Coordinates of C-alpha atoms in Angstrom, one line a residue:
M1 CA 157.3 24.3 169.9
S2 CA 161.0 23.7 170.9
L3 CA 163.5 22.4 168.4
G4 CA 163.7 19.1 170.2
K5 CA 159.9 18.6 170.2
L6 CA 159.8 19.7 166.5
F7 CA 162.1 16.9 165.5
K8 CA 160.2 14.3 167.6
N9 CA 157.0 15.2 165.7
R10 CA 155.9 12.3 163.7
I11 CA 155.5 14.3 160.5
W12 CA 159.1 15.5 160.7
Q13 CA 160.3 12.0 161.4
I14 CA 158.5 10.8 158.2
A15 CA 159.8 13.7 156.2
W16 CA 163.4 12.9 157.3
Q17 CA 162.9 9.2 156.3
L18 CA 161.7 10.3 152.9
F19 CA 164.5 12.8 152.4
S20 CA 167.1 10.1 153.4
R21 CA 165.5 7.7 150.9
L22 CA 165.7 10.2 148.1
F23 CA 169.3 11.0 148.9
I24 CA 170.3 7.4 148.8
L25 CA 168.4 6.3 145.7
I26 CA 168.8 9.5 143.6
G27 CA 171.4 11.7 145.4
L28 CA 174.2 9.1 145.5
A29 CA 173.8 8.3 141.8
W30 CA 173.7 12.1 141.0
L31 CA 176.8 12.8 143.1
A32 CA 178.6 10.0 141.3
W33 CA 177.4 11.1 137.9
G34 CA 178.4 14.7 138.7
L35 CA 176.5 17.5 140.4
D36 CA 177.3 19.8 137.4
D37 CA 175.3 17.8 134.9
F38 CA 171.9 16.8 136.3
G39 CA 170.5 17.5 132.9
G40 CA 172.8 15.0 131.4
F41 CA 171.8 12.5 134.0
L42 CA 168.2 12.9 133.0
S43 CA 168.9 13.0 129.3
N44 CA 168.7 9.2 128.9
P45 CA 165.0 8.1 129.0
V46 CA 165.9 5.1 131.3
R47 CA 167.6 7.3 133.9
L48 CA 164.7 9.8 133.7
A49 CA 162.2 6.9 134.2
Y50 CA 164.3 5.7 137.2
V51 CA 164.1 9.1 138.9
T52 CA 160.4 9.3 138.2
L53 CA 159.8 5.9 139.7
I54 CA 161.8 6.7 142.8
V55 CA 159.9 9.9 143.4
A56 CA 156.6 8.1 143.0
Q57 CA 157.7 5.3 145.3
T58 CA 158.8 7.8 147.9
L59 CA 155.4 9.5 147.9
F60 CA 153.8 6.1 148.2
I61 CA 156.0 5.2 151.2
G62 CA 155.1 8.5 152.8
W63 CA 151.4 7.7 152.4
L64 CA 152.0 4.3 154.0
L65 CA 154.0 5.7 156.9
L66 CA 151.1 8.1 157.6
R67 CA 148.7 5.1 157.7
I68 CA 150.7 3.3 160.4
P69 CA 149.1 3.6 163.8
P70 CA 150.9 6.4 165.8
N71 CA 152.2 4.1 168.5
P72 CA 152.1 0.6 167.1
D73 CA 153.1 -2.2 169.5
H74 CA 155.5 -3.9 167.1
E75 CA 159.2 -4.2 166.5
Q76 CA 161.3 -2.7 163.8
H77 CA 164.3 -5.0 163.3
R78 CA 167.5 -3.2 164.2
D79 CA 170.2 -4.8 162.2
L80 CA 173.7 -4.4 163.6
E81 CA 175.3 -5.2 160.2
H82 CA 174.5 -3.2 157.1
W83 CA 176.8 -4.8 154.5
H84 CA 173.8 -5.8 152.3
Y85 CA 172.6 -2.2 152.2
S86 CA 176.1 -0.8 151.7
L87 CA 176.8 -3.0 148.7
V88 CA 173.6 -1.8 147.0
E89 CA 174.6 1.8 147.6
L90 CA 178.1 1.0 146.2
I91 CA 176.4 -0.4 143.1
Y92 CA 174.4 2.9 142.8
I93 CA 177.6 5.0 143.1
L94 CA 180.0 3.1 140.9
S95 CA 177.4 2.3 138.2
A96 CA 176.4 5.9 137.8
F97 CA 180.1 7.0 137.9
G98 CA 181.0 4.6 135.1
D99 CA 177.9 5.3 133.0
R100 CA 178.8 8.9 132.5
R101 CA 182.6 8.3 132.0
N102 CA 182.3 5.0 130.1
I103 CA 184.4 3.2 132.7
L104 CA 183.8 -0.6 132.8
A105 CA 180.5 0.0 131.0
W106 CA 179.4 -2.0 127.9
V107 CA 178.3 -0.4 124.7
E108 CA 175.0 1.5 124.7
N109 CA 172.2 -1.0 124.6
P110 CA 168.7 0.6 125.3
A111 CA 167.0 -2.8 125.5
L112 CA 169.3 -3.9 128.2
R113 CA 168.8 -0.6 130.1
W114 CA 165.1 -1.0 130.0
A115 CA 165.3 -4.7 131.1
G116 CA 167.3 -3.5 134.1
L117 CA 164.7 -0.9 134.9
G118 CA 162.1 -3.6 134.6
I119 CA 163.9 -5.7 137.1
Y120 CA 164.2 -2.7 139.4
L121 CA 160.5 -2.1 139.0
L122 CA 159.7 -5.7 140.0
G123 CA 161.6 -5.1 143.2
M124 CA 159.6 -1.9 143.8
I125 CA 156.3 -3.8 143.3
Y126 CA 157.4 -6.6 145.6
A127 CA 158.4 -4.1 148.3
A128 CA 155.1 -2.3 147.9
W129 CA 153.2 -5.6 148.3
A130 CA 155.1 -6.4 151.5
N131 CA 154.7 -3.0 153.0
I132 CA 151.0 -2.8 152.3
T133 CA 150.5 -6.3 153.8
W134 CA 152.3 -5.2 157.0
V135 CA 150.6 -1.8 157.4
N136 CA 147.2 -3.3 156.7
H137 CA 147.9 -5.9 159.4
L138 CA 148.8 -3.2 161.9
R139 CA 145.6 -1.2 161.1
R140 CA 143.4 -4.3 161.1
E141 CA 144.6 -6.0 164.2
G142 CA 145.4 -3.0 166.4
G143 CA 146.6 -4.0 169.9
S144 CA 146.6 -7.7 168.9
A145 CA 149.0 -7.2 165.9
L146 CA 152.1 -9.4 165.6
D147 CA 155.2 -7.7 167.0
N148 CA 157.2 -8.4 163.8
A149 CA 156.4 -8.7 160.1
V150 CA 158.5 -11.8 159.8
L151 CA 155.7 -13.7 161.6
L152 CA 153.1 -12.8 159.0
T153 CA 151.6 -15.5 156.8
E154 CA 149.8 -13.4 154.3
G155 CA 150.9 -11.5 151.2
P156 CA 154.5 -12.3 150.2
Y157 CA 155.1 -13.4 153.7
R158 CA 153.0 -16.5 153.0
W159 CA 156.0 -17.8 151.0
V160 CA 159.1 -16.0 152.3
R161 CA 160.2 -14.7 155.6
Y162 CA 162.4 -11.9 154.3
P163 CA 161.0 -10.1 151.3
S164 CA 163.2 -7.1 151.9
L165 CA 166.3 -9.1 151.1
L166 CA 164.9 -10.3 147.7
M167 CA 163.9 -6.7 147.0
L168 CA 167.6 -5.7 147.5
A169 CA 168.7 -8.3 145.0
F170 CA 166.2 -6.9 142.4
Y171 CA 167.5 -3.4 143.1
G172 CA 171.2 -4.2 142.8
L173 CA 170.8 -6.2 139.6
G174 CA 168.3 -3.8 138.0
F175 CA 170.4 -0.7 138.7
A176 CA 173.6 -2.3 137.4
L177 CA 171.9 -3.2 134.1
A178 CA 170.1 0.1 133.8
F179 CA 173.4 1.9 134.1
R180 CA 175.3 -0.6 131.9
S181 CA 177.9 -1.3 134.6
W182 CA 180.2 -4.3 134.7
T183 CA 181.3 -3.1 138.1
G184 CA 177.8 -3.2 139.4
L185 CA 177.4 -6.7 138.1
A186 CA 180.6 -7.8 139.8
I187 CA 179.4 -6.3 143.1
F188 CA 176.1 -8.1 142.7
V189 CA 177.8 -11.4 143.4
P190 CA 179.1 -10.6 146.9
L191 CA 175.7 -8.9 147.5
L192 CA 174.0 -12.2 147.0
V193 CA 176.4 -13.9 149.4
T194 CA 175.8 -11.2 152.0
I195 CA 172.0 -11.4 151.6
A196 CA 172.1 -15.2 152.1
R197 CA 174.3 -14.8 155.2
R198 CA 172.0 -12.1 156.6
A199 CA 169.0 -14.4 156.1
S200 CA 170.8 -17.2 157.9
L201 CA 171.7 -15.0 160.9
W202 CA 168.2 -13.6 161.1
D203 CA 166.8 -17.1 161.2
K204 CA 169.1 -18.0 164.2
D205 CA 168.0 -14.8 165.9
Y206 CA 164.3 -15.4 165.5
A207 CA 164.6 -19.1 166.3
A208 CA 166.0 -18.2 169.7
R209 CA 163.4 -15.5 170.2
Y210 CA 160.2 -17.2 169.0
K211 CA 161.2 -20.9 169.7
K212 CA 158.3 -23.3 168.8
A213 CA 156.4 -20.7 166.8
W214 CA 159.5 -20.2 164.7
D215 CA 159.9 -23.9 164.0
L216 CA 156.4 -23.9 162.3
R217 CA 157.1 -20.7 160.5
A218 CA 160.4 -22.0 159.1
R219 CA 158.8 -25.2 157.9
E220 CA 156.0 -23.5 156.0
S221 CA 158.1 -20.7 154.3
K222 CA 161.4 -20.1 152.5
R223 CA 163.9 -17.4 153.5
I224 CA 164.1 -15.3 150.4
I225 CA 163.0 -17.0 147.1
P226 CA 159.5 -18.7 147.1
F227 CA 159.7 -22.5 147.0
L228 CA 163.5 -22.5 146.5
Y229 CA 165.5 -20.8 149.3

């Protein structure tokens, strides 16, 4: 098998996605903490639990990706702006950096760390629910599946159109608290503004694309927060 065909193989594509995910969610924080002290990074039970959860979530996502039909006739949204993702990554980096060096970090508070991890875990559970709903739809409907998850009316999509954006809010806030970071909390404010802007732009995009079907979808669901927004 040629090198080009090897990297077009579905298994390798999934492996690359999983590696990229581990690098962003663990690697960035580890780099900011310091590559020379991974033992110190894991010495706190909350940070150790965080790494354990991310590894478990990555394995779960790998399983889900393998369950997606090989050539599903659906769209993956290609976002031209990535500020909402970049701000979450910045929270990971600066929070971990400050946690080790006690820079813009509050005094040690295990209860607050665990509360932050709990918020992060809520985001993970919410993301898993949304992903399972979409993958099950693809497998169940086959060729008649919707071309975009935003049109779903089951699972979390019954109440909100963009569960991935609420997930990012959980991740950003949870990580900042788990790593006792004032900097992370400060960045969380523009993250919320960026998330709201992204949802508004997506609404305009989908309204132009799906027209009357979108009018009904918009009336029956909220953008990000069930029953509120």
